[in-house]
Short mmCIF file of C-alpha atoms and ligand atoms in Angstrom, two decimals:
data_model
loop_
_atom_site.label_atom_id
_atom_site.label_comp_id
_atom_site.label_asym_id
_atom_site.label_seq_id
_atom_site.Cartn_x
_atom_site.Cartn_y
_atom_site.Cartn_z
CA MET Q 260 -18.35 -13.70 -10.43
CA ILE Q 261 -18.31 -10.20 -11.06
CA GLU Q 262 -22.57 -9.77 -11.70
CA THR Q 263 -22.38 -7.94 -15.69
CA SER Q 264 -24.75 -7.77 -18.11
CA SER Q 265 -21.91 -7.47 -20.37
CA LEU Q 266 -21.76 -10.56 -22.32
CA ALA Q 267 -18.27 -10.62 -23.01
CA THR Q 268 -17.68 -10.50 -18.84
CA LEU Q 269 -19.68 -13.18 -18.59
CA LEU Q 270 -17.55 -15.07 -20.79
CA ALA Q 271 -14.00 -14.71 -19.45
CA GLN Q 272 -15.80 -15.77 -15.97
CA VAL Q 273 -17.62 -19.42 -16.88
CA MET Q 274 -15.11 -22.04 -15.98
CA ASP Q 275 -14.48 -23.39 -12.84
CA ASP Q 276 -12.08 -25.91 -14.09
CA PRO Q 277 -9.74 -27.86 -11.43
CA HIS Q 278 -7.27 -27.31 -14.17
CA GLY Q 279 -7.36 -24.04 -14.96
CA ALA Q 280 -8.68 -24.83 -18.81
CA VAL Q 281 -10.10 -21.79 -19.91
CA ASN Q 282 -12.49 -23.86 -22.14
CA PRO Q 283 -15.17 -26.52 -21.45
CA PRO Q 284 -14.30 -29.49 -21.99
CA ILE Q 285 -16.22 -31.56 -24.26
CA VAL Q 286 -18.08 -34.23 -22.58
CA GLN Q 287 -18.28 -37.05 -25.45
CA SER Q 288 -20.32 -39.68 -23.90
CA SER Q 289 -23.62 -41.30 -24.48
CA LEU Q 290 -24.51 -42.18 -21.34
CA PHE Q 291 -23.86 -41.62 -18.17
CA ALA Q 292 -23.35 -44.33 -14.90
CA PHE Q 293 -24.47 -43.93 -11.74
CA ASP Q 294 -22.50 -45.01 -8.54
CA ASP Q 295 -25.67 -47.60 -6.80
CA TYR Q 296 -29.02 -48.55 -7.77
CA ASN Q 297 -30.42 -46.46 -5.39
CA ALA Q 298 -28.84 -42.92 -7.24
CA PHE Q 299 -30.14 -44.39 -10.92
CA GLU Q 300 -33.69 -45.16 -9.46
CA ALA Q 301 -34.04 -41.65 -7.69
CA ARG Q 302 -32.37 -39.74 -11.37
CA MET Q 303 -35.28 -41.92 -13.52
CA ALA Q 304 -37.47 -41.02 -11.25
CA GLY Q 305 -37.26 -37.50 -11.66
CA GLN Q 306 -36.13 -36.23 -8.09
CA THR Q 307 -32.73 -35.10 -9.48
CA ASP Q 308 -31.03 -34.07 -12.28
CA GLU Q 309 -27.52 -35.36 -13.25
CA ALA Q 310 -26.47 -36.29 -17.30
CA LEU Q 311 -29.13 -39.41 -17.88
CA TYR Q 312 -28.17 -39.74 -21.65
CA THR Q 313 -26.78 -37.22 -24.27
CA ARG Q 314 -30.35 -36.83 -26.30
CA VAL Q 315 -31.52 -34.42 -23.10
CA GLN Q 316 -28.39 -33.32 -21.69
CA ASN Q 317 -25.18 -33.34 -22.08
CA PRO Q 318 -22.38 -31.05 -19.87
CA THR Q 319 -21.00 -29.36 -22.51
CA VAL Q 320 -24.13 -28.70 -24.04
CA ALA Q 321 -25.75 -27.24 -20.60
CA ALA Q 322 -22.58 -25.04 -20.34
CA PHE Q 323 -23.55 -23.46 -23.99
CA GLU Q 324 -27.28 -23.32 -22.70
CA ASN Q 325 -26.38 -21.61 -19.60
CA LEU Q 326 -24.29 -19.14 -21.27
CA MET Q 327 -27.43 -18.47 -24.29
CA ALA Q 328 -29.81 -18.42 -21.05
CA GLN Q 329 -27.47 -15.69 -19.37
CA ALA Q 330 -27.16 -13.94 -22.71
CA GLU Q 331 -30.31 -13.08 -24.03
CA LYS Q 332 -31.53 -12.42 -20.08
CA GLY Q 333 -34.20 -15.54 -19.65
CA GLU Q 334 -33.98 -18.37 -17.21
CA ALA Q 335 -33.15 -21.05 -19.55
CA ALA Q 336 -32.01 -22.21 -22.46
CA VAL Q 337 -32.26 -25.33 -24.92
CA GLY Q 338 -29.26 -26.05 -27.56
CA PHE Q 339 -30.71 -27.85 -30.98
CA ALA Q 340 -29.03 -29.40 -33.81
CA SER Q 341 -30.28 -26.73 -36.49
CA GLY Q 342 -32.07 -23.80 -36.47
CA MET Q 343 -35.24 -25.12 -38.23
CA ALA Q 344 -34.58 -28.69 -35.02
CA ALA Q 345 -35.08 -25.51 -32.45
CA ILE Q 346 -37.85 -23.78 -34.54
CA SER Q 347 -39.51 -27.26 -35.75
CA SER Q 348 -39.30 -28.63 -32.15
CA THR Q 349 -40.13 -25.12 -30.32
CA ILE Q 350 -44.03 -24.71 -32.54
CA LEU Q 351 -45.58 -28.85 -32.26
CA ALA Q 352 -44.75 -28.58 -28.07
CA PHE Q 353 -47.42 -25.89 -28.18
CA ILE Q 354 -49.48 -25.81 -31.01
CA LYS Q 355 -52.02 -28.33 -31.89
CA ALA Q 356 -54.52 -29.48 -34.71
CA GLY Q 357 -57.01 -26.75 -35.28
CA ASP Q 358 -54.67 -23.87 -33.39
CA ARG Q 359 -54.23 -20.59 -35.44
CA ILE Q 360 -51.07 -18.66 -36.05
CA ALA Q 361 -50.43 -15.42 -37.22
CA CYS Q 362 -46.71 -15.10 -39.21
CA ILE Q 363 -44.53 -12.50 -40.30
CA GLU Q 364 -44.43 -12.20 -43.84
CA HIS Q 365 -41.15 -12.99 -45.71
CA VAL Q 366 -40.20 -15.49 -42.89
CA TYR Q 367 -37.31 -17.62 -43.28
CA PRO Q 368 -37.72 -19.87 -46.76
CA ASP Q 369 -37.94 -22.83 -44.72
CA THR Q 370 -40.35 -21.99 -42.09
CA TYR Q 371 -42.59 -21.00 -44.48
CA ARG Q 372 -42.34 -24.52 -45.49
CA LEU Q 373 -42.37 -25.81 -42.57
CA MET Q 374 -46.13 -23.98 -41.88
CA GLU Q 375 -47.08 -24.90 -44.95
CA ARG Q 376 -46.17 -28.28 -45.62
CA LEU Q 377 -45.77 -30.13 -42.48
CA LEU Q 378 -48.05 -27.55 -40.60
CA ARG Q 379 -51.13 -27.32 -42.46
CA PRO Q 380 -51.90 -30.84 -43.49
CA PHE Q 381 -51.80 -31.79 -39.77
CA GLY Q 382 -54.80 -29.00 -39.25
CA VAL Q 383 -53.08 -26.21 -37.90
CA GLU Q 384 -54.38 -22.79 -39.63
CA ILE Q 385 -51.76 -19.76 -40.61
CA ASP Q 386 -51.73 -16.55 -41.78
CA TYR Q 387 -49.17 -13.80 -43.05
CA TYR Q 388 -49.18 -10.43 -42.13
CA PRO Q 389 -46.69 -7.43 -42.30
CA VAL Q 390 -44.52 -7.60 -39.16
CA ASP Q 391 -45.17 -3.92 -38.59
CA ALA Q 392 -49.45 -4.81 -38.52
CA PHE Q 393 -48.51 -7.17 -35.47
CA ALA Q 394 -47.42 -4.00 -33.26
CA ASN Q 395 -50.14 -1.69 -35.29
CA GLU Q 396 -54.09 -3.69 -35.25
CA PRO Q 397 -54.20 -4.22 -31.68
CA ASP Q 398 -56.78 -7.09 -32.60
CA LEU Q 399 -54.93 -8.88 -35.07
CA LEU Q 400 -54.02 -11.76 -32.61
CA LYS Q 401 -57.80 -12.40 -31.86
CA ASP Q 402 -58.82 -15.83 -31.78
CA VAL Q 403 -54.72 -16.78 -32.42
CA GLN Q 404 -52.97 -19.15 -30.11
CA LEU Q 405 -49.36 -18.13 -31.41
CA ALA Q 406 -47.53 -15.01 -33.19
CA TYR Q 407 -44.42 -16.50 -34.47
CA LEU Q 408 -42.29 -13.14 -35.73
CA GLU Q 409 -38.52 -12.39 -36.88
CA SER Q 410 -37.83 -8.44 -36.78
CA PRO Q 411 -35.79 -7.25 -38.52
CA THR Q 412 -36.93 -9.96 -41.11
CA SER Q 413 -34.23 -11.73 -42.88
CA MET Q 414 -35.08 -11.04 -46.97
CA VAL Q 415 -36.12 -7.53 -46.38
CA MET Q 416 -35.49 -6.53 -42.36
CA ALA Q 417 -38.26 -5.25 -41.68
CA THR Q 418 -39.17 -4.42 -38.40
CA THR Q 419 -41.88 -3.50 -35.49
CA ASP Q 420 -42.34 -2.97 -31.52
CA LEU Q 421 -42.27 -6.07 -30.02
CA ALA Q 422 -42.88 -4.26 -27.16
CA ARG Q 423 -45.88 -2.92 -28.56
CA VAL Q 424 -46.43 -6.75 -29.89
CA ALA Q 425 -46.13 -8.41 -26.53
CA ALA Q 426 -48.63 -5.69 -24.84
CA HIS Q 427 -51.32 -7.02 -27.67
CA ALA Q 428 -50.71 -11.14 -27.25
CA ARG Q 429 -50.84 -10.88 -23.21
CA ARG Q 430 -54.41 -9.90 -24.14
CA HIS Q 431 -55.61 -12.17 -25.85
CA GLY Q 432 -53.44 -14.62 -24.26
CA VAL Q 433 -51.42 -15.74 -27.56
CA LEU Q 434 -47.88 -17.36 -27.21
CA THR Q 435 -45.42 -15.01 -28.95
CA MET Q 436 -42.25 -16.53 -30.14
CA ILE Q 437 -39.74 -14.89 -32.52
CA ASP Q 438 -36.42 -15.64 -34.43
CA ASN Q 439 -33.21 -12.97 -33.10
CA SER Q 440 -30.70 -14.50 -35.78
CA TRP Q 441 -30.31 -11.11 -37.10
CA ALA Q 442 -29.98 -9.14 -33.89
CA SER Q 443 -27.86 -11.92 -32.22
CA PRO Q 444 -28.03 -11.35 -28.46
CA VAL Q 445 -26.18 -8.63 -28.42
CA PHE Q 446 -28.22 -6.41 -30.27
CA GLN Q 447 -31.49 -7.05 -28.83
CA ASN Q 448 -33.22 -9.07 -26.01
CA PRO Q 449 -36.81 -9.86 -27.19
CA LEU Q 450 -37.70 -11.03 -23.30
CA SER Q 451 -37.18 -8.30 -21.80
CA PHE Q 452 -40.01 -6.36 -24.09
CA GLY Q 453 -42.49 -9.66 -22.81
CA ILE Q 454 -42.41 -11.49 -25.70
CA ASP Q 455 -42.89 -14.98 -24.16
CA ILE Q 456 -39.74 -17.10 -26.68
CA VAL Q 457 -36.63 -16.56 -28.25
CA LEU Q 458 -34.68 -18.87 -30.60
CA HIS Q 459 -31.85 -18.71 -32.92
CA SER Q 460 -30.36 -20.15 -35.77
CA ALA Q 461 -26.30 -20.55 -34.39
CA SER Q 462 -25.54 -21.40 -37.78
CA LYS Q 463 -24.98 -17.72 -37.65
CA TYR Q 464 -23.41 -15.18 -35.22
CA ILE Q 465 -23.00 -17.13 -32.69
CA SER Q 466 -21.07 -19.49 -34.46
CA GLY Q 467 -19.90 -16.89 -36.77
CA HIS Q 468 -17.00 -19.14 -38.21
CA SER Q 469 -19.18 -20.82 -40.54
CA ASP Q 470 -18.18 -24.23 -39.27
CA THR Q 471 -21.29 -25.62 -37.48
CA VAL Q 472 -25.18 -25.58 -37.77
CA ALA Q 473 -27.12 -24.94 -34.38
CA GLY Q 474 -29.48 -23.86 -32.43
CA VAL Q 475 -31.07 -23.18 -29.52
CA VAL Q 476 -34.35 -21.61 -27.73
CA VAL Q 477 -34.21 -19.18 -24.75
CA SER Q 478 -37.29 -18.52 -22.65
CA SER Q 479 -38.93 -19.54 -18.95
CA GLN Q 480 -38.38 -22.02 -16.50
CA ALA Q 481 -41.46 -23.34 -17.43
CA TYR Q 482 -41.54 -23.39 -21.49
CA ILE Q 483 -38.07 -25.12 -21.54
CA ALA Q 484 -39.29 -27.20 -19.82
CA ARG Q 485 -41.85 -28.43 -21.54
CA ILE Q 486 -39.90 -28.09 -25.24
CA ARG Q 487 -36.91 -30.52 -22.97
CA ASP Q 488 -40.49 -32.74 -21.76
CA LEU Q 489 -42.00 -33.26 -25.26
CA THR Q 490 -40.17 -32.35 -28.10
CA LEU Q 491 -36.70 -32.50 -27.63
CA PRO Q 492 -36.49 -36.08 -26.89
CA LEU Q 493 -39.43 -36.83 -28.93
CA LEU Q 494 -38.18 -35.28 -32.45
CA GLY Q 495 -34.56 -35.58 -31.11
CA GLY Q 496 -32.43 -32.27 -32.61
CA LYS Q 497 -29.90 -32.34 -30.09
CA LEU Q 498 -26.92 -30.04 -30.49
CA ALA Q 499 -24.11 -32.58 -30.10
CA PRO Q 500 -21.06 -31.70 -27.42
CA PHE Q 501 -18.59 -30.77 -29.85
CA GLU Q 502 -20.58 -28.25 -31.49
CA ALA Q 503 -22.14 -26.54 -28.41
CA PHE Q 504 -17.68 -26.73 -27.73
CA LEU Q 505 -17.60 -24.69 -31.23
CA LEU Q 506 -20.70 -22.14 -30.57
CA ILE Q 507 -18.74 -21.08 -27.03
CA ARG Q 508 -16.19 -20.60 -29.03
CA GLY Q 509 -18.01 -18.33 -30.85
CA LEU Q 510 -19.71 -16.40 -28.10
CA ARG Q 511 -16.65 -15.09 -26.76
CA SER Q 512 -16.02 -13.02 -29.84
CA LEU Q 513 -19.77 -12.47 -30.52
CA SER Q 514 -19.98 -8.93 -29.55
CA ALA Q 515 -16.08 -8.08 -30.65
CA ARG Q 516 -17.78 -9.45 -34.33
CA MET Q 517 -20.88 -7.74 -34.56
CA ARG Q 518 -19.56 -4.17 -33.97
CA GLN Q 519 -17.35 -4.73 -36.68
CA HIS Q 520 -20.42 -6.25 -38.46
CA GLU Q 521 -22.13 -2.67 -37.48
CA GLU Q 522 -19.30 -0.45 -38.63
CA THR Q 523 -19.07 -2.29 -42.03
CA ALA Q 524 -22.70 -1.68 -42.06
CA GLU Q 525 -22.61 1.61 -42.29
CA LEU Q 526 -20.24 2.87 -44.12
CA PHE Q 527 -21.46 0.31 -47.23
CA ILE Q 528 -25.54 1.94 -46.66
CA LYS Q 529 -24.02 5.66 -46.22
CA ARG Q 530 -22.26 4.98 -49.79
CA LEU Q 531 -25.11 2.29 -51.36
CA LYS Q 532 -27.47 5.43 -50.50
CA ALA Q 533 -25.33 8.04 -53.19
CA HIS Q 534 -24.73 5.36 -55.78
CA PRO Q 535 -26.37 5.71 -58.68
CA LEU Q 536 -26.76 2.36 -59.73
CA VAL Q 537 -28.53 1.46 -56.49
CA SER Q 538 -32.56 2.10 -56.32
CA ASN Q 539 -33.45 0.37 -52.67
CA ILE Q 540 -31.57 -0.33 -49.70
CA HIS Q 541 -33.39 -2.25 -46.83
CA ALA Q 542 -32.20 -2.24 -43.80
CA PRO Q 543 -33.46 -1.32 -40.28
CA GLU Q 544 -33.69 2.56 -39.41
CA LEU Q 545 -31.92 2.15 -35.82
CA ASP Q 546 -34.16 5.47 -34.48
CA SER Q 547 -37.55 4.06 -35.43
CA SER Q 548 -36.75 -0.06 -34.47
CA PRO Q 549 -37.35 0.18 -30.61
CA GLY Q 550 -35.37 -1.95 -28.10
CA LEU Q 551 -33.11 -2.56 -31.62
CA MET Q 552 -29.31 -1.59 -30.28
CA GLY Q 553 -27.35 -1.97 -32.87
CA ARG Q 554 -27.09 -3.15 -36.38
CA ALA Q 555 -26.16 -6.33 -38.33
CA GLY Q 556 -23.77 -6.58 -41.35
CA LEU Q 557 -27.22 -7.97 -43.14
CA ILE Q 558 -28.56 -6.19 -45.88
CA SER Q 559 -30.49 -6.36 -48.54
CA VAL Q 560 -29.87 -3.93 -51.55
CA GLU Q 561 -32.36 -3.08 -55.24
CA LEU Q 562 -30.02 -2.74 -57.98
CA SER Q 563 -31.09 -0.31 -60.49
CA ASP Q 564 -32.40 -2.05 -63.72
CA HIS Q 565 -29.23 -1.08 -65.22
CA VAL Q 566 -27.32 -3.07 -63.75
CA ASP Q 567 -26.94 -7.30 -64.66
CA ILE Q 568 -27.49 -9.24 -61.87
CA PRO Q 569 -26.03 -12.33 -63.20
CA ALA Q 570 -22.55 -9.85 -64.34
CA PHE Q 571 -22.32 -8.25 -61.00
CA SER Q 572 -22.34 -10.80 -59.26
CA ASP Q 573 -19.69 -13.49 -61.53
CA ALA Q 574 -17.15 -9.72 -61.14
CA LEU Q 575 -17.06 -10.04 -57.80
CA LYS Q 576 -13.97 -11.45 -55.85
CA LEU Q 577 -13.63 -10.77 -52.49
CA PHE Q 578 -17.65 -11.27 -51.97
CA ARG Q 579 -18.58 -15.18 -52.17
CA LEU Q 580 -21.94 -16.41 -53.41
CA GLY Q 581 -23.69 -18.52 -51.43
CA VAL Q 582 -26.52 -19.10 -48.86
CA SER Q 583 -26.46 -18.84 -45.25
CA TRP Q 584 -24.75 -15.83 -42.99
CA GLY Q 585 -23.11 -14.83 -40.24
CA GLY Q 586 -19.89 -16.03 -40.49
CA PHE Q 587 -16.30 -14.03 -41.51
CA GLU Q 588 -16.58 -14.60 -44.83
CA SER Q 589 -18.36 -11.95 -47.28
CA LEU Q 590 -21.35 -13.32 -49.37
CA VAL Q 591 -23.69 -12.46 -52.02
CA ILE Q 592 -27.26 -14.17 -52.80
CA PRO Q 593 -29.63 -12.63 -55.06
CA ALA Q 594 -33.19 -13.05 -55.22
CA ARG Q 595 -34.00 -14.49 -58.38
CA ILE Q 596 -31.33 -17.39 -57.16
CA ALA Q 597 -33.07 -17.99 -54.07
CA LEU Q 598 -36.48 -18.01 -55.74
CA ALA Q 599 -35.38 -21.06 -58.13
CA GLN Q 600 -35.14 -23.13 -54.96
CA ALA Q 601 -37.18 -25.85 -54.62
CA GLY Q 602 -40.30 -26.74 -56.37
CA ASP Q 603 -42.66 -25.07 -54.09
CA LYS Q 604 -44.28 -21.24 -54.09
CA ASN Q 605 -41.40 -20.18 -51.11
CA SER Q 606 -42.24 -17.12 -49.04
CA VAL Q 607 -39.92 -15.01 -51.00
CA GLN Q 608 -42.68 -15.20 -54.18
CA ARG Q 609 -45.26 -15.18 -52.23
CA PHE Q 610 -44.78 -11.92 -50.58
CA GLY Q 611 -43.56 -9.84 -53.91
CA VAL Q 612 -39.33 -9.27 -53.15
CA SER Q 613 -38.11 -7.01 -56.31
CA PRO Q 614 -35.61 -9.23 -58.50
CA ASN Q 615 -33.52 -6.58 -58.46
CA LEU Q 616 -32.62 -7.54 -55.04
CA VAL Q 617 -29.69 -8.97 -53.73
CA ARG Q 618 -28.72 -9.95 -49.95
CA VAL Q 619 -25.53 -9.50 -48.33
CA ASN Q 620 -23.66 -10.63 -45.66
CA LEU Q 621 -20.31 -8.17 -44.68
CA GLY Q 622 -18.46 -9.86 -42.92
CA LEU Q 623 -15.37 -9.35 -40.86
CA GLU Q 624 -12.84 -8.94 -44.01
CA ASP Q 625 -11.47 -4.72 -44.08
CA ARG Q 626 -14.24 -2.96 -45.13
CA GLU Q 627 -12.34 -1.16 -47.80
CA ASP Q 628 -11.50 -3.54 -49.78
CA LEU Q 629 -15.12 -5.11 -49.36
CA TRP Q 630 -16.80 -1.18 -51.52
CA THR Q 631 -13.91 -1.31 -53.32
CA ASP Q 632 -14.71 -5.12 -55.05
CA PHE Q 633 -18.94 -3.95 -54.78
CA GLU Q 634 -18.21 -0.91 -56.58
CA GLN Q 635 -16.26 -2.45 -59.51
CA ALA Q 636 -18.52 -5.09 -59.62
CA LEU Q 637 -21.50 -2.39 -60.17
CA THR Q 638 -19.71 -1.08 -62.59
CA LEU Q 639 -19.01 -4.30 -64.73
CA GLY Q 640 -22.87 -5.05 -63.94
CA ALA Q 641 -23.82 -2.12 -65.57
CA ASN Q 642 -21.65 -1.99 -68.81
CA LYS Q 643 -22.73 -5.59 -69.78
CA LEU Q 644 -25.98 -4.35 -70.61
C1 PLP A 137 -30.35 -20.13 -41.61
C2 PLP A 137 -31.76 -19.20 -40.69
C3 PLP A 137 -32.92 -20.43 -40.38
C4 PLP A 137 -31.84 -21.23 -39.87
O1 PLP A 137 -31.37 -21.95 -39.78
P1 PLP A 137 -30.21 -23.45 -39.42
O2 PLP A 137 -29.65 -23.32 -38.18
O3 PLP A 137 -29.68 -23.46 -40.85
O4 PLP A 137 -31.39 -24.91 -39.51
C5 PLP A 137 -33.53 -19.58 -39.22
N1 PLP A 137 -33.95 -18.59 -39.36
C6 PLP A 137 -33.19 -17.65 -40.00
C7 PLP A 137 -33.91 -16.17 -40.21
C8 PLP A 137 -32.02 -18.00 -40.91
O5 PLP A 137 -32.16 -17.12 -41.10
#
């Protein structure tokens, strides 16, 4: 193997297959049998570590986990059946009744519901702060056990200085966790700034093809061992071997896709800034976001009061209307529709997002075609009023 920090090179050399296969086998087996009594007993006693049962260990899943650990510059990783399984299993491995979590405002809505509907009734206290406060207010983490972060956040794309957050957290003995789905391991590696645990909804950029739901956590050996010992087996939100195969396939083209998303986002931001029907753009300023090495294709745009948002949405031809992001196809979700989701108050409502905001996932289609579509829909949306 060539020593490399390039994800693309790393992925090109992962296979060590006797047949010369360039893709990993999908090991579709729930259990793994032993040659004799002694080998079985040694494995059950934890003296060896070969695969035993797919709820906790599977060779295809392990191949994906090893790649993710290297991509995020961590020591170890563990895959999950969804981003939410990764998030809930990680928080529950470290938090108990009476603990206090400092969480960012505008956190992913289902993470917010996890905090409010599941953790709070179990006796966990949760306070919400703007993401930049974690870096700028050194004592914000006093008497806190866990700092839960996204940077950029996934609705309004606000960022913070992760190295400063990690330094404050160390001083107060606070565990730090970040949802790094937006940046992907290509554009940000939070562990290198001292953040303790990184997690991803692998359903987004890592899969990249809108064909699977999955999650992954990367950290030190010790923290991953705790999750593997406690919440992976007991909550059972495991990643399946076929999904792991799809995620490895996604990882192979991740760097190339992220560069394409970035170029399209740059073009959109430049043109949207000059557009009379756009009043505000939410996208991270790369100059003032230390550690962020590039721009993903997920931005939010506030349309002027002169645009009818349902008419704009219905006028789109290439962009489709839908949740999620990170795949090939470009998508739009108006904040008003996000607000309509679920009966309970969610993070979008609670922290005030403009009703004129639309979140835009810029996919891999031709960027001039995308722009033509977006612009004609703005014009039609404005003519409606
Ligand atoms: C989609 C998403 C999640 C949840 O991931 P699933 O794979 O859908 O469970 C978590 N965080 C962010 C930022 C997301 O966009």
